[in-house]
CSV table of C-alpha atoms and ligand atoms in Angstrom, one decimal:
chain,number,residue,atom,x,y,z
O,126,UNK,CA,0.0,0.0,0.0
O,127,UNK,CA,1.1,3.5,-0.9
O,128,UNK,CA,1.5,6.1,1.8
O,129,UNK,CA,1.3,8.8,-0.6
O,130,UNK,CA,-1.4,7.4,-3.3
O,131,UNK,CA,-2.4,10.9,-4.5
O,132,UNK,CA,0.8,11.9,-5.3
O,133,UNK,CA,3.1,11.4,-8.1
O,134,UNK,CA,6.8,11.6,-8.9
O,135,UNK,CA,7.7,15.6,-8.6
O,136,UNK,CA,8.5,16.7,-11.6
O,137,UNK,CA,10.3,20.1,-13.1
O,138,UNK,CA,7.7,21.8,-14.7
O,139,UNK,CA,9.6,25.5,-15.4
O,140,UNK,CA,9.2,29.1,-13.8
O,141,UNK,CA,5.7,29.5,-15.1
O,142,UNK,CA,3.9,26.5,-13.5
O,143,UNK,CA,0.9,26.8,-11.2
O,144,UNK,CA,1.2,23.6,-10.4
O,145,UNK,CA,2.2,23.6,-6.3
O,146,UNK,CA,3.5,20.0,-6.9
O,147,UNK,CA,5.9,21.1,-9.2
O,148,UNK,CA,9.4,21.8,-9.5
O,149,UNK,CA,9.4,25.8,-10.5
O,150,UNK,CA,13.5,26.1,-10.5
O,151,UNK,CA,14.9,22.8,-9.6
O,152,UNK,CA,15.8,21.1,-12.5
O,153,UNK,CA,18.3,18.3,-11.1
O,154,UNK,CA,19.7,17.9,-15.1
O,155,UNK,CA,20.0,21.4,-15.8
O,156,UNK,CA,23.7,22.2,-16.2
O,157,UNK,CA,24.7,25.3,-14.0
O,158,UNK,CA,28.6,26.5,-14.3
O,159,UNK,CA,29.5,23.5,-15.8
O,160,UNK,CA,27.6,20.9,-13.0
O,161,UNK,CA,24.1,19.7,-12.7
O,162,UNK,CA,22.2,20.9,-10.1
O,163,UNK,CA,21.8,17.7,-8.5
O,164,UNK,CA,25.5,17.6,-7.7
O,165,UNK,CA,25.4,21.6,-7.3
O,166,UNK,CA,22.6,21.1,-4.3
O,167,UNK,CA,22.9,17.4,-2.4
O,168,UNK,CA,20.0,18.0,-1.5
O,169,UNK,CA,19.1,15.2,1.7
O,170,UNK,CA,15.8,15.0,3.7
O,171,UNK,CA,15.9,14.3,7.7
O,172,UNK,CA,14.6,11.0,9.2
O,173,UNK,CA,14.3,13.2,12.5
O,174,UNK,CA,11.5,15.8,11.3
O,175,UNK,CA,10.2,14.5,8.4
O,176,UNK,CA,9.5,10.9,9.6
O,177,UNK,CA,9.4,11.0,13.2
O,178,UNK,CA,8.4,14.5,13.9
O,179,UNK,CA,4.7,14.9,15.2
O,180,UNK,CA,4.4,18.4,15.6
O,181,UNK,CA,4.8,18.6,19.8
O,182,UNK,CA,5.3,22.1,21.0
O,183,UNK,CA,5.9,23.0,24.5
O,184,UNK,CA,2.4,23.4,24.9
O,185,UNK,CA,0.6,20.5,23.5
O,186,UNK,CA,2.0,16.9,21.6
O,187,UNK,CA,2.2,17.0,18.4
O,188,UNK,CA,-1.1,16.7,16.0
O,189,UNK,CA,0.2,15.3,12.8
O,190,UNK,CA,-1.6,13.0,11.0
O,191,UNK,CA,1.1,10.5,9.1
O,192,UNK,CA,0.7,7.0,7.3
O,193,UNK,CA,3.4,5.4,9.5
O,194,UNK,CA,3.4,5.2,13.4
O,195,UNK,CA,5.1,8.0,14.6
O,196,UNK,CA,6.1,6.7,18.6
O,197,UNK,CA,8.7,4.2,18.7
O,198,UNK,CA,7.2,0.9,18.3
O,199,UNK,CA,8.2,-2.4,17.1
O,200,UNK,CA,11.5,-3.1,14.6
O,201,UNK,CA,8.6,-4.1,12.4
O,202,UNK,CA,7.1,-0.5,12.5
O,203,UNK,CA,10.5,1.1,11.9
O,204,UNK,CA,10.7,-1.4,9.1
O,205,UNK,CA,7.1,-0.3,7.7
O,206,UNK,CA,8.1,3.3,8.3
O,207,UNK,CA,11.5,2.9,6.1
O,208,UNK,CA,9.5,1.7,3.2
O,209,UNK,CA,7.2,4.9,3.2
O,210,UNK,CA,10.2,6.8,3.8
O,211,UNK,CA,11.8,6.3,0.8
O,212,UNK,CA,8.5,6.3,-1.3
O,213,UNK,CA,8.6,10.1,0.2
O,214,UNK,CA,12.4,10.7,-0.5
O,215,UNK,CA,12.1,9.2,-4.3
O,216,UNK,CA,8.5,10.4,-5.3
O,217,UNK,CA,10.3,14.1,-4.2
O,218,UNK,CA,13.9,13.6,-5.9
O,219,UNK,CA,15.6,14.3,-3.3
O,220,UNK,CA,19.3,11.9,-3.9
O,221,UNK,CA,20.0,12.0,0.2
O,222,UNK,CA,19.0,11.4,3.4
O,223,UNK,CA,20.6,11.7,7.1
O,224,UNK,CA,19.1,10.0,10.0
O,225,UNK,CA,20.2,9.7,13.5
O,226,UNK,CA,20.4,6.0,14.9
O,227,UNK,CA,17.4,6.3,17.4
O,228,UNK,CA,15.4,7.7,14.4
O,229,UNK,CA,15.4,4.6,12.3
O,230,UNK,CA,15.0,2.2,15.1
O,231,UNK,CA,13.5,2.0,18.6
O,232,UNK,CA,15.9,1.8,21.8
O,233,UNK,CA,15.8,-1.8,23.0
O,234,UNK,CA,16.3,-2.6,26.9
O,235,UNK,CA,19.7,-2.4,26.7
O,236,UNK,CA,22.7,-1.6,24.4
O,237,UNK,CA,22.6,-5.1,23.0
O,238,UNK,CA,18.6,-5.1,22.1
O,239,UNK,CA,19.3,-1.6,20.8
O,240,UNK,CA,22.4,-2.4,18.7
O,241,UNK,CA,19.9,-5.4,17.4
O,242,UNK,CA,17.3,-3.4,16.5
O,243,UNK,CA,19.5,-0.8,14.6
O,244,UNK,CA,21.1,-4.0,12.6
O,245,UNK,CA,17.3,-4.9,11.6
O,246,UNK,CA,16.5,-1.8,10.2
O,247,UNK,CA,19.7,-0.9,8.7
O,248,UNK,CA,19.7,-4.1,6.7
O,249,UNK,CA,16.0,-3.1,5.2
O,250,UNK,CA,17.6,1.2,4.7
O,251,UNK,CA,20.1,-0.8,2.7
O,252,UNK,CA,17.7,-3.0,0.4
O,253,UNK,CA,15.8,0.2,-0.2
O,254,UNK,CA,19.2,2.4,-1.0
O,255,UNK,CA,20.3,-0.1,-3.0
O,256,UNK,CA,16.7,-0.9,-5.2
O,257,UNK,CA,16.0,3.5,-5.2
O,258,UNK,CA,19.9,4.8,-5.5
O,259,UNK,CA,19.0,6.8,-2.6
O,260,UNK,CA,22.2,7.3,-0.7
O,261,UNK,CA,23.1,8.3,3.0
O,262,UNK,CA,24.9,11.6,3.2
O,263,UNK,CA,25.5,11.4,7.0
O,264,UNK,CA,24.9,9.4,10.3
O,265,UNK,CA,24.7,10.4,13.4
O,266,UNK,CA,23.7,9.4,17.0
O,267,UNK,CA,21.0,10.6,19.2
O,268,UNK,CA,23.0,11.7,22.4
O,269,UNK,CA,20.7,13.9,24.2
O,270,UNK,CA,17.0,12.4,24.2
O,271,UNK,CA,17.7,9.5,26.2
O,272,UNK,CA,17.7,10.5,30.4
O,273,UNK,CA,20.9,8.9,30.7
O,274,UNK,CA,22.2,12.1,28.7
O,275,UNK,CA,20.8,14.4,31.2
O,276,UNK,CA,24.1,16.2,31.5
O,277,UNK,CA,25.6,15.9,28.3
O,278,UNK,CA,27.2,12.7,26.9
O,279,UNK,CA,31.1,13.3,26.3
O,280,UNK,CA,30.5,16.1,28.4
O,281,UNK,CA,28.8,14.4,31.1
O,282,UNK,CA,29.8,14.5,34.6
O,283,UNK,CA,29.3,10.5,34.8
O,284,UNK,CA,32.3,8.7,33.2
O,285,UNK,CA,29.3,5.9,32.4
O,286,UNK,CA,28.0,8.1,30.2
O,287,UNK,CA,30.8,9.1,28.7
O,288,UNK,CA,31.5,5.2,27.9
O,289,UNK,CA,27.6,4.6,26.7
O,290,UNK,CA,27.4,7.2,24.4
O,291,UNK,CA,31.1,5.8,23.1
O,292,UNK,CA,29.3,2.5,22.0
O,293,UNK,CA,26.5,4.1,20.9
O,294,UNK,CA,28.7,6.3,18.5
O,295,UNK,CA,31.1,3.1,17.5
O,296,UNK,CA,27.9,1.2,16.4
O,297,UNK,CA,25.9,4.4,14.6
O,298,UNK,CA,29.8,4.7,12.6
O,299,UNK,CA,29.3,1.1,12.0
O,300,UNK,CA,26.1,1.7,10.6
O,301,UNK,CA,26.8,4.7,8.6
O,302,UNK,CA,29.7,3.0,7.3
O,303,UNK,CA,27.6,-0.5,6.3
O,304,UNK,CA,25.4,1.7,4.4
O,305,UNK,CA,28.2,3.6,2.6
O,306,UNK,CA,27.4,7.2,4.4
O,307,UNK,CA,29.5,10.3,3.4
O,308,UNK,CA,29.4,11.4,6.1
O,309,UNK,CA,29.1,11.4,10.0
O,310,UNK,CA,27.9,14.4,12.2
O,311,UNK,CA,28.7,15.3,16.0
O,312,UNK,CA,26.1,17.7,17.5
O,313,UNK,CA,26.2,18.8,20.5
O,314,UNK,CA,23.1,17.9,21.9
O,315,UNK,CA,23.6,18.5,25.7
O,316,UNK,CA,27.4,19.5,25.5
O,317,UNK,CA,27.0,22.5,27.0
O,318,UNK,CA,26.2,23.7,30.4
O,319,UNK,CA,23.2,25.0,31.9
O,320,UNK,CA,24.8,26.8,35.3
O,321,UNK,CA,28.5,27.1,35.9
O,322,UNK,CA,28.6,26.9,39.5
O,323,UNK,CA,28.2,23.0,38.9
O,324,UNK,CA,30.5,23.0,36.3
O,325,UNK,CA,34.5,22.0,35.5
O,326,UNK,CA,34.5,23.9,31.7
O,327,UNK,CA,38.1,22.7,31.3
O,328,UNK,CA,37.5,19.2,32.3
O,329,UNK,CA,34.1,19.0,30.1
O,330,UNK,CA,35.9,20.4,27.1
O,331,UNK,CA,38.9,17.7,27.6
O,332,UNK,CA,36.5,14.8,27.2
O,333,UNK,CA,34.4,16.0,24.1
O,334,UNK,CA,38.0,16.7,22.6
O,335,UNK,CA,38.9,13.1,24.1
O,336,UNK,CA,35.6,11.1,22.5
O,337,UNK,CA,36.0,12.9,18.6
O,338,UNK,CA,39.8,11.4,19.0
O,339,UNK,CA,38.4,7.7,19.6
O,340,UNK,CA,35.4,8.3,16.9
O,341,UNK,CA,38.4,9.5,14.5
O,342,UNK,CA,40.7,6.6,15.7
O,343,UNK,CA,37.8,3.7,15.3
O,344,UNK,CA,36.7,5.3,11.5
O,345,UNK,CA,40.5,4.5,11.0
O,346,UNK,CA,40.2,1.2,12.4
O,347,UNK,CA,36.7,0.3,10.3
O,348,UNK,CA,37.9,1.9,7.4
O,349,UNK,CA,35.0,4.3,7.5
O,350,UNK,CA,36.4,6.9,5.0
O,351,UNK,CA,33.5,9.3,5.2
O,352,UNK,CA,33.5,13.3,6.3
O,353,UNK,CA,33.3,13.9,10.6
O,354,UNK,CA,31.0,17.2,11.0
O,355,UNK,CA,31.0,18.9,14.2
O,356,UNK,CA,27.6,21.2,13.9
O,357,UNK,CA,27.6,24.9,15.7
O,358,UNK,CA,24.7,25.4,17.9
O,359,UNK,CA,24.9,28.2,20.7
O,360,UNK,CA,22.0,27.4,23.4
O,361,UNK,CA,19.0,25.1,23.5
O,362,UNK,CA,18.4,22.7,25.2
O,363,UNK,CA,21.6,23.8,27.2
O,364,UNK,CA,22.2,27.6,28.0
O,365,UNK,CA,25.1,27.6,26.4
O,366,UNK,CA,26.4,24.7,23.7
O,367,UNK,CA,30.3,24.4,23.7
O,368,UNK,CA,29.9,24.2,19.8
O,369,UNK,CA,28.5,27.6,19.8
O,370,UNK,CA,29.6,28.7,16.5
O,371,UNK,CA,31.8,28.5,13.4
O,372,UNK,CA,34.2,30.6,14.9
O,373,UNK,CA,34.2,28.2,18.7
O,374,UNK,CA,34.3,25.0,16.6
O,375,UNK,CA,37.1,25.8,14.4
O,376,UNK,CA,38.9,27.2,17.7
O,377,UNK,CA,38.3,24.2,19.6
O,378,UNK,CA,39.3,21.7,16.9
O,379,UNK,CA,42.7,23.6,16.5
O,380,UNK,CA,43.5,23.8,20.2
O,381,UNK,CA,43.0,20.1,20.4
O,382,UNK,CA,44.7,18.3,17.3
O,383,UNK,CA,41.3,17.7,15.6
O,384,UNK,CA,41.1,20.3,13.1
O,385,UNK,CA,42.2,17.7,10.0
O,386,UNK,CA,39.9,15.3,10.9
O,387,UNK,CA,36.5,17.2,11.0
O,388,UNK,CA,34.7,20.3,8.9
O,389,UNK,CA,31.6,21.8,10.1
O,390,UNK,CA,27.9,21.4,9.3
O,391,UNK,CA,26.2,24.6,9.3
O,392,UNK,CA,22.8,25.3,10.3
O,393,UNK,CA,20.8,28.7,9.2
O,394,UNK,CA,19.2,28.6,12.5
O,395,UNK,CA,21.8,27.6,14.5
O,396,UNK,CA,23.7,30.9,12.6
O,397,UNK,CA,20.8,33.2,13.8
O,398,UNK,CA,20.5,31.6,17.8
O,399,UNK,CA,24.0,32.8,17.6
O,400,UNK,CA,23.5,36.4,16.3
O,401,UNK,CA,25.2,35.7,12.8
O,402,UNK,CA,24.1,35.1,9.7
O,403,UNK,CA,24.1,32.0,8.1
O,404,UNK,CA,25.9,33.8,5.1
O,405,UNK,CA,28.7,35.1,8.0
O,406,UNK,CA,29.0,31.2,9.2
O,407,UNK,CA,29.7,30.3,5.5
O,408,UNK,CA,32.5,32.9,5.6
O,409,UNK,CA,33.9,32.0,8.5
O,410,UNK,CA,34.1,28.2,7.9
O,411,UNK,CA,34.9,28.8,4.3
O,412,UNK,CA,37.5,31.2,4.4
O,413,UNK,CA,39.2,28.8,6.9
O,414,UNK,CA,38.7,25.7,4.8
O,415,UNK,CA,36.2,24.1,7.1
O,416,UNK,CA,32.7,23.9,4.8
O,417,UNK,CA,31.4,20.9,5.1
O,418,UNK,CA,27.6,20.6,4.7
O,419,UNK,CA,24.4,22.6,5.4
O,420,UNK,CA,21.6,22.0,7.4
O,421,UNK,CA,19.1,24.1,5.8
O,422,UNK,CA,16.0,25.8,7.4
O,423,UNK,CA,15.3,29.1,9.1
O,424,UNK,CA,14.2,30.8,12.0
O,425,UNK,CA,11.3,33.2,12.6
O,426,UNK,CA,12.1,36.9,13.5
O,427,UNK,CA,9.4,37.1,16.1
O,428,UNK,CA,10.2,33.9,17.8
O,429,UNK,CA,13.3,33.6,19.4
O,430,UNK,CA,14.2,29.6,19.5
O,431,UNK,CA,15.2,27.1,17.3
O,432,UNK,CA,11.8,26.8,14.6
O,433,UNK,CA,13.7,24.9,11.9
O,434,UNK,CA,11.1,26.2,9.9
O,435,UNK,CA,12.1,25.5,5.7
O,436,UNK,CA,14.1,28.1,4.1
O,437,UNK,CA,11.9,30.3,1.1
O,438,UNK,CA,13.5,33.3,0.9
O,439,UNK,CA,15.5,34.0,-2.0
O,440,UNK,CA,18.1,36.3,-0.2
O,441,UNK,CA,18.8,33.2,2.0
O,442,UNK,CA,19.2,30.8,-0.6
O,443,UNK,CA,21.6,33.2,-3.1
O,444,UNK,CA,23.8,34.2,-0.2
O,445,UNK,CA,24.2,30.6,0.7
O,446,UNK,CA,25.2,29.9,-2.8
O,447,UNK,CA,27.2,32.6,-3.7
O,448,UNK,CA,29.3,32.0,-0.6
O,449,UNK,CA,29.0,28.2,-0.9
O,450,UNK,CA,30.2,29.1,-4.7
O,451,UNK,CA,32.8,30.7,-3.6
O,452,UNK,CA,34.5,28.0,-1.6
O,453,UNK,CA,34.3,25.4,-4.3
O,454,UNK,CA,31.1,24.0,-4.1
O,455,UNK,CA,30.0,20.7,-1.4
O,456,UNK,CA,32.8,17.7,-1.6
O,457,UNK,CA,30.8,15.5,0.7
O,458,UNK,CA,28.1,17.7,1.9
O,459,UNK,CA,24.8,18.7,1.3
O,460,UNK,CA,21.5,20.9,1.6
O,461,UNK,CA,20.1,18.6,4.3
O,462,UNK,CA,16.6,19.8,5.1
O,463,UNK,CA,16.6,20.1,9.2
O,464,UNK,CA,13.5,21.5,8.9
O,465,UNK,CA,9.7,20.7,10.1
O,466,UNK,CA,6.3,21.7,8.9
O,467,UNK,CA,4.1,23.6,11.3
O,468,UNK,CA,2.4,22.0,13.7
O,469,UNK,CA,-0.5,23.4,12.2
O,470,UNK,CA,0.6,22.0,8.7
O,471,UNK,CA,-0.4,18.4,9.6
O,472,UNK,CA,-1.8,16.7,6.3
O,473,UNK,CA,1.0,14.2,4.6
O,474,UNK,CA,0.9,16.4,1.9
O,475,UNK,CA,2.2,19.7,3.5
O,476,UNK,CA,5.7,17.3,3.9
O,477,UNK,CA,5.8,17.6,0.3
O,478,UNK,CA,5.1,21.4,-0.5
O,479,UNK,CA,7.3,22.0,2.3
O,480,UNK,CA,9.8,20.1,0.7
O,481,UNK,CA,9.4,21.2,-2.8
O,482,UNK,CA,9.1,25.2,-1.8
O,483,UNK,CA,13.1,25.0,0.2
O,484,UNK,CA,14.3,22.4,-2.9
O,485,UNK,CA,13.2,25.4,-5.2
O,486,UNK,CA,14.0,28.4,-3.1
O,487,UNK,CA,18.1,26.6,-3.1
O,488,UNK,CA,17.5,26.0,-6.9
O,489,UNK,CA,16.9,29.3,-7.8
O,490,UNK,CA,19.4,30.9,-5.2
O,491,UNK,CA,21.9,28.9,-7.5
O,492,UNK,CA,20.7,30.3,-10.9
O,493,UNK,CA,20.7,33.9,-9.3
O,494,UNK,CA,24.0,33.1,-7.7
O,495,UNK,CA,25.5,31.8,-10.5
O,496,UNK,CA,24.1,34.7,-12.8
O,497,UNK,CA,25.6,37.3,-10.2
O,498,UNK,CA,29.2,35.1,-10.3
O,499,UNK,CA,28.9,35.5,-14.3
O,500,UNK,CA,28.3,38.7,-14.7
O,501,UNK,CA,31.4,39.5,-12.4
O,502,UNK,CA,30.1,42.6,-11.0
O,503,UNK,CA,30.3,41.8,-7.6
O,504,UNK,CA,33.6,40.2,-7.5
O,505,UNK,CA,35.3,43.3,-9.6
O,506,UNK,CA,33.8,46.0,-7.3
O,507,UNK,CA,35.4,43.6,-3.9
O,508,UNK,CA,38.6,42.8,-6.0
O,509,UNK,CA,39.0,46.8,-6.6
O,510,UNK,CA,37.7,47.3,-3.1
O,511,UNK,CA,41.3,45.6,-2.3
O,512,UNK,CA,43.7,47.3,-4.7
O,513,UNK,CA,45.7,49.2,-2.6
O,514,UNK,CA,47.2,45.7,-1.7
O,515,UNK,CA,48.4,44.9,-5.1
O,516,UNK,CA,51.1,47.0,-5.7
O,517,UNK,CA,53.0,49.2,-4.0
O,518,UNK,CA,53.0,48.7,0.2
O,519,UNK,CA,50.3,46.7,0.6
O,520,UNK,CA,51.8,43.8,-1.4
O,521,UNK,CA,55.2,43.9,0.2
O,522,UNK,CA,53.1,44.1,3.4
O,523,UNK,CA,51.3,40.8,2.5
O,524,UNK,CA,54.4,39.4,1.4
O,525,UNK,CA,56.4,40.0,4.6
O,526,UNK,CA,59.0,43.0,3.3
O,527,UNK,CA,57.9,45.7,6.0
O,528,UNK,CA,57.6,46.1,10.1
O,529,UNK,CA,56.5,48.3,12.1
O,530,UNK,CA,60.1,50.4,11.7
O,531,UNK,CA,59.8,50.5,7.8
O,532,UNK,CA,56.0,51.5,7.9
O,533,UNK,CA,56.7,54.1,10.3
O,534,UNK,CA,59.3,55.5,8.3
O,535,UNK,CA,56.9,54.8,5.5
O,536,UNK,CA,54.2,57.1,7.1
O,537,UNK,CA,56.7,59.2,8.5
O,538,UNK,CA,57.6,60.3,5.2
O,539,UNK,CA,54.2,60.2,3.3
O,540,UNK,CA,52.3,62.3,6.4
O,541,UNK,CA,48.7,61.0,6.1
O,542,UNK,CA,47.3,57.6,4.6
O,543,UNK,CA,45.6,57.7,1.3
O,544,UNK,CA,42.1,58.8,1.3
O,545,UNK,CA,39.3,55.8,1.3
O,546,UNK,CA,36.6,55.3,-1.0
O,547,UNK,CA,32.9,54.5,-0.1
O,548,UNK,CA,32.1,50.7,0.3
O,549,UNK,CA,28.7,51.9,-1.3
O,550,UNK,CA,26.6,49.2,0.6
O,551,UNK,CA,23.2,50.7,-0.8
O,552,UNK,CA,24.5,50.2,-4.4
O,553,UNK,CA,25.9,46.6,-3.8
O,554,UNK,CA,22.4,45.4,-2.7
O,555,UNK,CA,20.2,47.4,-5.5
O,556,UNK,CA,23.2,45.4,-7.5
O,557,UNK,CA,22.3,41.9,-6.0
O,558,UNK,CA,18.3,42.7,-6.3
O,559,UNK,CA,18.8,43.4,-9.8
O,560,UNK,CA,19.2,39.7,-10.2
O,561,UNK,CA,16.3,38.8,-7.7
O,562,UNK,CA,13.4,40.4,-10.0
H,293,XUL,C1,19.4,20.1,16.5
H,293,XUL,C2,20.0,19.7,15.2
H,293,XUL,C3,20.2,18.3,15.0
H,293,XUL,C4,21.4,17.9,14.3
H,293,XUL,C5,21.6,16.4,14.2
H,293,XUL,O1,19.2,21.5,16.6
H,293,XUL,O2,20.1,20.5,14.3
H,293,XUL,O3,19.0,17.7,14.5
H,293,XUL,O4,21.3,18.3,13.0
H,293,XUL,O5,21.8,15.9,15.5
H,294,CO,CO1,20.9,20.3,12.3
């Protein structure tokens, strides 16, 4: 039996469609700088929202009306729920997914009934990968739902923990690995703190660094080749989340010997909880060689927490291109939708416009970026915005030739610095709205 019977495969239909179960901009074939789209955009859908997510808010459960059983069940419901999961995933297009090991299967008694359990359903994810050509762009473990993880998991004050959440990880690689993932993402979850009174910050910090060590050491030892993504994240649930941003993440894998092993999974969302853009955490992690992957969604400017609500704005989706453009495109990443419908959005079928309005919001982002990047506008007017260092003493400053000594004599000599030109904002975004309508 179907789960979606009234709907068929998505299909492009071009700019001018009314149809709202069409494709208006993605176009997975359509060449774009020299690249489909499909392997310009990766796009992956969630196991975590789109499958298991009911709609709870803190003030009510959730209300969402699905074709599968949306509590944990049996391995037989997981294994019912997997089929209609990639009906959803292939009727849409979409060539990824990303699931976190509690999503996919239910949590036995104990590790060994849960590591049982995850075998069962992973051996069914791999008939249907296999018969679709669906593929896995990244595992990952659920480290924070469980009440054993009531303090953090790597972070935990509880040295049990600590060793739980290591098997859980070990077997989740495994998994990921079986079924030929990409990649594998660390999120915080509870790593964080929520008062430091209680707290040993130092000690904390030690064992996360510890734990990504031993999850890099047993990929070695598996031979799981795939991408480790550590995902920013400032607050929520914790007050403060160790991996608060690009900026703490790329800081924190330096300081302790990690920073070849892992890149960083951005989240819009995640960007705006930590008063940045997401355009400013592309910058950040690109200019530093550290883009990995994007979990895309976005927040809501009247409501201050974590919606995960699906990206549709065009500015969004052509700054995340033009800086994801910029950087050389995803290796082994994606545009993973961590996003959710409304609670009020309950019907099956609002999982597919939701899906189909951020797929085509990210499909024209890349036209408009790529339109932007070929018209070279843009680029010239922040290439001439830099000229001063191309000659003269700003290149044998960037090459190493002056000090503090020789620019003093420098300035000494010349009496004031060379007047500065506007950085005409206004103009640059009239510029990039030229290409929006
Ligand atoms: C939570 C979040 C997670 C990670 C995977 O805010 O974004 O779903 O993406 O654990
Ligand atoms: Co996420």
């Amino acid at each position: 039996m179907p789960a979606f019977p009234d709907v068929q495969k998505i299909r492009y239909e071009g700019p001018r469609s009314k149809n709202l179960l069409a494709f208006r901009h993605y176009n997975a074939d359509e060449v774009v700088e020299g690249k489909t789209m499909r392997d310009h955009l990766r796009f992956s859908v969630v196991y975590w929202h789109t499958f298991r997510g009911a709609g709870a808010d803190p003030f009510g459960p959730g209300c969402a009306v699905r074709p599968w059983k949306l509590s944990d069940g049996t391995v037989g419901d997981a294994i019912e729920r997997a089929g209609m999961a990639f009906e959803f995933i292939e009727k849409l297009g979409a060539p990824y997914y990303a699931f976190h090991d509690r999503d996919v299967a239910p949590e036995g008694a104990n590790l060994a009934e849960s590591n049982k359990n995850l075998d069962a359903v992973a051996k069914v994810l791999k008939e249907h990968q296999d018969r679709t050509g669906i593929k896995l762009l990244w595992g990952t473990a659920n480290l924070f739902s469980n009440p054993r993880y009531v303090h953090g998991a790597a972070t935990s004050c509880n040295a049990d923990v600590f060793a739980f959440a290591a098997a859980q990880v070990k077997k989740a690689l495994e998994v990921t690995k079986e079924l030929g993932g990409e990649g594998y993402t660390f999120w915080g979850g509870r790593e964080g703190y929520q008062n430091l009174y209680n707290t040993d910050m130092k000690r904390e910090l030690d064992h996360l660094a510890k734990f990504l060590h031993m999850a890099v050491d047993y990929a070695k030892e598996i031979g799981f080749t795939g991408q480790f993504y550590i995902e920013p994240k400032p607050k929520e649930p914790t007050k403060h989340q160790y991996d608060s941003d690009a900026a703490a993440c790329i800081n924190f894998l330096r300081a302790y010997g990690l920073e070849k092993h892992l890149k960083l999974n951005l989240e819009t969302n995640h960007a705006t909880l930590a008063g940045h853009s997401m355009m400013h955490e592309m910058e950040t992690a690109g200019s530093q060689g550290y883009l990995g992957s994007i979990d895309a969604n976005t927040g809501d400017e009247l409501l201050g927490w974590d919606t995960d609500q699906f990206p549709t704005n065009l500015y969004l989706t052509t700054q995340c291109m033009l800086s994801l453009m910029k950087y050389g495109g995803f290796k082994t990443g994606g545009v993973n939708f961590d996003a959710k419908v409304r609670r009020e959005s309950f019907e099956p079928v609002d999982l597919f416009h939701a899906h189909i309005g951020g797929m085509d919001a990210f499909a024209a982002g890349l036209k408009i970026a790529a339109a932007i990047r070929a018209e070279g506008e843009l680029a010239k007017f922040v290439q001439d915005r830099y000229r001063s260092w191309d000659t003269g003493i700003g290149a044998e400053i960037e090459s190493g030739k002056q000090s503090f000594k020789s620019l003093e004599a420098y300035m000494l000599k010349q009496g004031e610095a060379a007047a500065c030109t506007s950085g005409r904002q206004e103009m640059l975004e009239n510029l990039v709205n030229r290409y929006l309508y």
